[in-house]
Tab-separated table of C-alpha atoms and ligand atoms in Angstrom:
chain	number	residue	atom	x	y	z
B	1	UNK	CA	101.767	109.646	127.068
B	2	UNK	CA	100.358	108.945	123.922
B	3	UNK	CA	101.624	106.423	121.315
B	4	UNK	CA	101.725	108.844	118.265
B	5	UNK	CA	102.241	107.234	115.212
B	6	UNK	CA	103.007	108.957	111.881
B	7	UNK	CA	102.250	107.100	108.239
B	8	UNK	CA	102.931	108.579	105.600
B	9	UNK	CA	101.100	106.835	102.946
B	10	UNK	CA	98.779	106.063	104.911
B	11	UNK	CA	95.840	106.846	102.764
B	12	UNK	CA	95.733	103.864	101.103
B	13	UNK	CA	97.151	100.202	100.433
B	14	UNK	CA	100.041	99.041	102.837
B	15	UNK	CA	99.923	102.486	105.133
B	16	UNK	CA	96.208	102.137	105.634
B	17	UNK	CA	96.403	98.641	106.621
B	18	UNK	CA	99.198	98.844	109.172
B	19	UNK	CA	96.859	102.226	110.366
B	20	UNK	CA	93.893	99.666	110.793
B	21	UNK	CA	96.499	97.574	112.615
B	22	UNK	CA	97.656	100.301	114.843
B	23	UNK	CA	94.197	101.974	115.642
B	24	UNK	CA	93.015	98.923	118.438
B	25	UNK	CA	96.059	98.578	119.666
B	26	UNK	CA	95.827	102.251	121.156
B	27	UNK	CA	97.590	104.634	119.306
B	28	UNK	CA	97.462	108.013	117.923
B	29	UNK	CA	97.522	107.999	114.306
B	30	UNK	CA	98.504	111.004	111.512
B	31	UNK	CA	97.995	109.498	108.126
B	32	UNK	CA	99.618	111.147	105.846
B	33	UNK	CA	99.255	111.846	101.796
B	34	UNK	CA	99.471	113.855	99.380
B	35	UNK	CA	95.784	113.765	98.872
B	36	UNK	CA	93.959	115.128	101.792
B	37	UNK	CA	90.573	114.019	101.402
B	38	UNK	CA	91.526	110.731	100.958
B	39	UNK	CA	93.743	110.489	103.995
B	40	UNK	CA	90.739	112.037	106.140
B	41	UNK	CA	88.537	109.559	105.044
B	42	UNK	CA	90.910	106.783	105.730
B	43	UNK	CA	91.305	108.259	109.072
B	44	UNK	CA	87.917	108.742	110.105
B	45	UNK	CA	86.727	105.160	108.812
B	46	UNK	CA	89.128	103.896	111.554
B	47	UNK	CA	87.049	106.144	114.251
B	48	UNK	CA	88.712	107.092	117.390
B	49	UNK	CA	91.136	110.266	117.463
B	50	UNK	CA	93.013	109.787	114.284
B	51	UNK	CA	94.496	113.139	112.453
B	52	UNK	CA	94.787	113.222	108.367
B	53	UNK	CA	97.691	115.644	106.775
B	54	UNK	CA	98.533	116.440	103.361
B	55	UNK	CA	101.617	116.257	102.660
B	56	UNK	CA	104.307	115.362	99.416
B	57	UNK	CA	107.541	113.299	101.086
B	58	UNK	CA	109.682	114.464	98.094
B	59	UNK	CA	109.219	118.323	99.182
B	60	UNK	CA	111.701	119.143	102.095
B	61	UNK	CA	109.022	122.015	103.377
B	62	UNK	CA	106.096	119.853	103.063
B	63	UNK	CA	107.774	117.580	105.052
B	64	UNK	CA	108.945	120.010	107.799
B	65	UNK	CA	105.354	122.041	108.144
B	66	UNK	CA	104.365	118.645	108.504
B	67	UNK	CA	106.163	117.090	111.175
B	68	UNK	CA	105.421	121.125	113.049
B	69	UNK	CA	101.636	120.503	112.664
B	70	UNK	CA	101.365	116.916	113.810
B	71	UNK	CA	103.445	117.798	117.083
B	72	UNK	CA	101.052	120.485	117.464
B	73	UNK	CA	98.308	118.222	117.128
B	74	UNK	CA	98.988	115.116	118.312
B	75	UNK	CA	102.703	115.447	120.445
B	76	UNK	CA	106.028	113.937	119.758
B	77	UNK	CA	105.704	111.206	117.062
B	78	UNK	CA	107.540	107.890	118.523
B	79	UNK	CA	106.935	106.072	115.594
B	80	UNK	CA	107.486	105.972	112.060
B	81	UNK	CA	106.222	104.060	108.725
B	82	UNK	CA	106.907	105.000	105.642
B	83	UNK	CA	104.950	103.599	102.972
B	84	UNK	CA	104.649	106.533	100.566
B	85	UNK	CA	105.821	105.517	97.069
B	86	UNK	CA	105.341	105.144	93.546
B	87	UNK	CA	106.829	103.060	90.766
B	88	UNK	CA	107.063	104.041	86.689
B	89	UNK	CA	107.909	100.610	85.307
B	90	UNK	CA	110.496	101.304	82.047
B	91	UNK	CA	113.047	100.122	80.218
B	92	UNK	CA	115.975	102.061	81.684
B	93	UNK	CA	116.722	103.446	77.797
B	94	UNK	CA	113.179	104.931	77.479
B	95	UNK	CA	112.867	106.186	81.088
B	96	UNK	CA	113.117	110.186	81.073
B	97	UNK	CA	115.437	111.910	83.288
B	98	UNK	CA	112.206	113.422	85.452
B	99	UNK	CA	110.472	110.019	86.067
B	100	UNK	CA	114.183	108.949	87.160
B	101	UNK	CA	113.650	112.030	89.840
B	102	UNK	CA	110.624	111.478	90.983
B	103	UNK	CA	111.050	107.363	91.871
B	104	UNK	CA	114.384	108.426	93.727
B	105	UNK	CA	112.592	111.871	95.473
B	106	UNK	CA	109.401	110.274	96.603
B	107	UNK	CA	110.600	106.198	97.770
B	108	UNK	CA	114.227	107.617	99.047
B	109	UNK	CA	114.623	110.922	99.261
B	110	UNK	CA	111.359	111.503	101.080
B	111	UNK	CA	111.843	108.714	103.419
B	112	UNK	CA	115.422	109.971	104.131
B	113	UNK	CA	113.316	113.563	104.958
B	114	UNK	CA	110.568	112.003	107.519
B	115	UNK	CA	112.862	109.938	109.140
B	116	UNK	CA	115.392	112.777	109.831
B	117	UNK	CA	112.722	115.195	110.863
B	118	UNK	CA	111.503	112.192	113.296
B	119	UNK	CA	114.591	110.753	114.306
B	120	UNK	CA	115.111	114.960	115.409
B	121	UNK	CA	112.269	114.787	117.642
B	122	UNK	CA	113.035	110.890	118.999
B	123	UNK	CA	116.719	111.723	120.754
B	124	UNK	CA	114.638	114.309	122.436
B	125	UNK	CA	112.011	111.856	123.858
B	126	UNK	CA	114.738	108.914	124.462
B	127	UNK	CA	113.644	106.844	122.036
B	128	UNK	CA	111.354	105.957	118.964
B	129	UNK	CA	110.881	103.342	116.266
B	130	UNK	CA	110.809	103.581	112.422
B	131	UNK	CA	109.674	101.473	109.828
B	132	UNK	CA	111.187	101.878	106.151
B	133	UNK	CA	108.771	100.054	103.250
B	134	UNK	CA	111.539	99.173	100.718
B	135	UNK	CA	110.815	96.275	97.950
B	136	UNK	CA	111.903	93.027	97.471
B	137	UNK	CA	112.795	94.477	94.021
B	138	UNK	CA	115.440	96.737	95.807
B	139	UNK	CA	117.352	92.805	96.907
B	140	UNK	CA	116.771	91.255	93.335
B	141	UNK	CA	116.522	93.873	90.944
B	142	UNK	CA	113.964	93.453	88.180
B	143	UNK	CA	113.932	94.078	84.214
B	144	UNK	CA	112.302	97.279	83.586
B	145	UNK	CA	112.555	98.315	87.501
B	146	UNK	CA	116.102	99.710	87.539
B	147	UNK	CA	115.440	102.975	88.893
B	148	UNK	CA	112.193	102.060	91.152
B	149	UNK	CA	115.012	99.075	92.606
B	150	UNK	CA	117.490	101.573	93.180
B	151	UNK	CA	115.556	103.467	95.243
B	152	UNK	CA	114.392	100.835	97.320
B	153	UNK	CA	117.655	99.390	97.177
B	154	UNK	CA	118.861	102.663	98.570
B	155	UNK	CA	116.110	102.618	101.484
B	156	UNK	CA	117.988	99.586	103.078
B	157	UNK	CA	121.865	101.096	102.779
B	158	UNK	CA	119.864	104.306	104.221
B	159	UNK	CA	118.328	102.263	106.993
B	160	UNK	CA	120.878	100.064	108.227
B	161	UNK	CA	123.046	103.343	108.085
B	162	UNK	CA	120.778	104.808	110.111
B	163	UNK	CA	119.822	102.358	112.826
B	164	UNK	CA	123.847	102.436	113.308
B	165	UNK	CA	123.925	106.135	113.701
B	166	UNK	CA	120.958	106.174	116.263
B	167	UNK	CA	120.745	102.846	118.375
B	168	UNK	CA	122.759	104.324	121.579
B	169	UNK	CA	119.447	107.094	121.415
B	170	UNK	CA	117.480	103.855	121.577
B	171	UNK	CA	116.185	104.576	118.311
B	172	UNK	CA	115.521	101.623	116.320
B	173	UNK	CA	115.177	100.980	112.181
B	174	UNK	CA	113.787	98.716	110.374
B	175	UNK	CA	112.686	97.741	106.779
B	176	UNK	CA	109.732	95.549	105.426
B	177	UNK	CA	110.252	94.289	101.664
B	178	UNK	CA	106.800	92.868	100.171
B	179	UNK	CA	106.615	91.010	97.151
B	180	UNK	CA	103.171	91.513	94.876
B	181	UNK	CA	100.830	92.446	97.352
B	182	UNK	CA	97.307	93.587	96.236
B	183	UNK	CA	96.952	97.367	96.171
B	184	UNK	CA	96.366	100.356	94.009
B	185	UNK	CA	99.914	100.111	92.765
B	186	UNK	CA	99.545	96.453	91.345
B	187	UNK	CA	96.324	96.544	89.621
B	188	UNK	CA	97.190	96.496	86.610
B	189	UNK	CA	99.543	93.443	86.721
B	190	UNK	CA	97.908	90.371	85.997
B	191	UNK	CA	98.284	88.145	88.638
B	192	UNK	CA	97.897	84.913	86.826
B	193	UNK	CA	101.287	85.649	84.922
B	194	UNK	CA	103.185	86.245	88.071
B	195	UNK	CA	101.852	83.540	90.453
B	196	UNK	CA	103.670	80.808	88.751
B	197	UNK	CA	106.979	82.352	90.595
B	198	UNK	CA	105.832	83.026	93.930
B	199	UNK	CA	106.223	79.458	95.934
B	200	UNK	CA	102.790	80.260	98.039
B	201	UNK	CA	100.603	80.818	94.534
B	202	UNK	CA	99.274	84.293	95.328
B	203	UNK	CA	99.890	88.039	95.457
B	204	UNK	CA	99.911	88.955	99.437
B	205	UNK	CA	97.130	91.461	101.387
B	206	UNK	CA	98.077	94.633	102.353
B	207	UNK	CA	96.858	93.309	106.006
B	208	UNK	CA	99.776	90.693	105.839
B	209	UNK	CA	102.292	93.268	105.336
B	210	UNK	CA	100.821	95.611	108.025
B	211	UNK	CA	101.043	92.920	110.638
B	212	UNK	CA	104.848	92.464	109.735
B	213	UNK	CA	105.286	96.569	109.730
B	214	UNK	CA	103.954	96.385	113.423
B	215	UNK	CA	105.598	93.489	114.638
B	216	UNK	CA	108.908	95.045	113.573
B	217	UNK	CA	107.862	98.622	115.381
B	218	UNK	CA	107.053	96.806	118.182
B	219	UNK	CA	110.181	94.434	118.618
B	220	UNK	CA	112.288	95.799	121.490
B	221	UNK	CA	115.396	94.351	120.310
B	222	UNK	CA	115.533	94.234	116.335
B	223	UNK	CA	117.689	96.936	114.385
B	224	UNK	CA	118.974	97.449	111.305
B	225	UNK	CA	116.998	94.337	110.095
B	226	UNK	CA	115.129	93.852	106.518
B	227	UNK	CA	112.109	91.796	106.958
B	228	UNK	CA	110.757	90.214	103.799
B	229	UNK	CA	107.408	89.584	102.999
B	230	UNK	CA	106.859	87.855	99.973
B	231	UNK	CA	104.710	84.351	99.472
B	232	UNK	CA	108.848	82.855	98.742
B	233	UNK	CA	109.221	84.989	95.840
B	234	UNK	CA	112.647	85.881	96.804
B	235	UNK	CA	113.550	81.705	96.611
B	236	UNK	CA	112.440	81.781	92.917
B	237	UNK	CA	114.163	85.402	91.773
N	301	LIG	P1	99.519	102.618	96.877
N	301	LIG	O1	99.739	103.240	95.554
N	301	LIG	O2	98.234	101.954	97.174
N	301	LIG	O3	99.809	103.656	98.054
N	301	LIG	C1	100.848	104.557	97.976
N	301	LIG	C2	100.670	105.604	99.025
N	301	LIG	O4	101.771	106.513	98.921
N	301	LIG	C3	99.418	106.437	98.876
N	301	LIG	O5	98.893	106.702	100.169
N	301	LIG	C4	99.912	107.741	98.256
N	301	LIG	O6	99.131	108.861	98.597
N	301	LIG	C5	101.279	107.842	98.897
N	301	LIG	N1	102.202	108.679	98.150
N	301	LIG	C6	102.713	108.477	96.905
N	301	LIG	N2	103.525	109.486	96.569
N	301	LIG	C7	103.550	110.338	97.621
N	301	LIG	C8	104.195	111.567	97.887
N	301	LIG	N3	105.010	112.153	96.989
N	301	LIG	N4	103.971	112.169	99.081
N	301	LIG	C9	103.167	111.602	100.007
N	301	LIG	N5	102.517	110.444	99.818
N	301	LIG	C10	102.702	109.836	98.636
N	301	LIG	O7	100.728	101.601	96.982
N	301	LIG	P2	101.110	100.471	98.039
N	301	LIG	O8	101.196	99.216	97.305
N	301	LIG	O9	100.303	100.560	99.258
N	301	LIG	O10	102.610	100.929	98.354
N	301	LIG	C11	103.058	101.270	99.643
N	301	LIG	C12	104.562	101.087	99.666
N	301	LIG	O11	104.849	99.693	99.491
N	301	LIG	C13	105.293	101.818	98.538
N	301	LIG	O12	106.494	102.344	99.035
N	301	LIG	C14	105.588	100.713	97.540
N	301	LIG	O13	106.730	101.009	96.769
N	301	LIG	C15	105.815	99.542	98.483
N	301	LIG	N6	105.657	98.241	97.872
N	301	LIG	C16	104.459	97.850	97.335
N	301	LIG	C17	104.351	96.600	96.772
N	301	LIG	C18	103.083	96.103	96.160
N	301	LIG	O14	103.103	95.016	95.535
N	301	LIG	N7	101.953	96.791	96.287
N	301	LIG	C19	105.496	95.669	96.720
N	301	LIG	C20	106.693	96.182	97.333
N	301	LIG	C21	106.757	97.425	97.888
């Protein structure tokens, strides 16, 4: 059977790396976005018989058409990442009620939404493997990151929850929490004012966090466990 592999977020940053992990070590991949011709172009630059869908996490139909049209597609997804998410930097008095929303609907809320549409079709296939990308921001908490930290924060009580609820299915859940890794989302930090802090003197590759995503999809025996991923950032915080 095939390995089918679902990443949403995949168009880009993290998800596209751990998809350019993934793709020669023989699996099936849907990358998912909201963007579709973005995701498609990410899929067919890996070559090989990888699907593109549209999709926004924080919309419970999106998410269940979804997960309907990749089965269709591909089969029963046995594995999960989740690297869809945003972050609105503010001060928590001059953050507006809807960015509030839309950190918590797209980094938890959708994640909570794959995972149980997923987890659905694992029990029925005896087993699967999910991969959560929280923050090390959601450990330490940051000034100006309240909300984007809850949510991530709220990804690991979700995920260690869940691994709980679904290990006897031989279901397993994990979480990866990067520090500053180079991507769309940190391009406009400037790296020379944040280096100073993080013990290995550089913001990390999307390709360094995609090897740790697989290796924790992969492990037959880790649960419930929150991997980070950080240069020692987490030492100095
Ligand atoms: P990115 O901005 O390059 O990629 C984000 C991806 O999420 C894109 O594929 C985008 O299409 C997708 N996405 C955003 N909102 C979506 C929605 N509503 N529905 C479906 N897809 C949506 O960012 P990056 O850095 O690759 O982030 C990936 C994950 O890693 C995020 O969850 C982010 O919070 C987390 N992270 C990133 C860090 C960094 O330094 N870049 C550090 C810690 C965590």
């Amino acid at each position: 059977m095939d390995k089918v592999c679902a990443i949403f977020g995949g168009s880009r940053g993290i998800g596209r790396a751990v998809a350019q992990v993934m793709a020669p070590k023989g699996y099936r991949l849907a990358l998912v976005a909201r963007d579709l011709r973005v995701a498609q172009a990410a899929a067919s630059d890996l070559g090989g018989d990888h699907l593109a869908f549209s999709c926004d996490v924080a919309k419970e139909h999106d998410v269940q058409n979804t997960f309907e049209e990749m089965e269709k597609r591909l089969g029963p997804i046995r594995f999960l990442v989740n690297a869809a998410g945003i972050n609105r930097d503010s001060l928590l008095v001059r953050t507006k009620t809807e960015e509030m929303v839309s950190q918590l609907h797209t980094n938890l809320l959708g994640s909570m939404l794959t995972c149980r549409a997923a987890v659905k079709t694992m029990i029925q296939q005896q087993g699967g493997s999910i991969v959560n990308v929280g923050s090390i921001i959601g450990l330490k908490g940051n000034s100006g990151q309240s909300v984007y930290s809850a949510s991530k924060g709220g990804l690991v009580g979700f995920s260690r929850a869940l691994a709980k609820e679904v290990a006897r299915k031989k279901i397993r859940v994990n979480v990866i929490a990067p520090g500053f890794i180079h991507t769309d989302m940190t391009k406009h930090l400037k790296e020379e004012h944040f280096k100073k802090n993080i013990p290995l003197g550089r913001f990390g590759e999307a390709i360094e966090v995609a090897h740790a995503v697989v290796f924790l999809l992969e492990s037959p025996y880790i649960t419930g466990h929150v991997l980070v991923v950080d240069g020692g950032l987490q030492l100095t915080m």
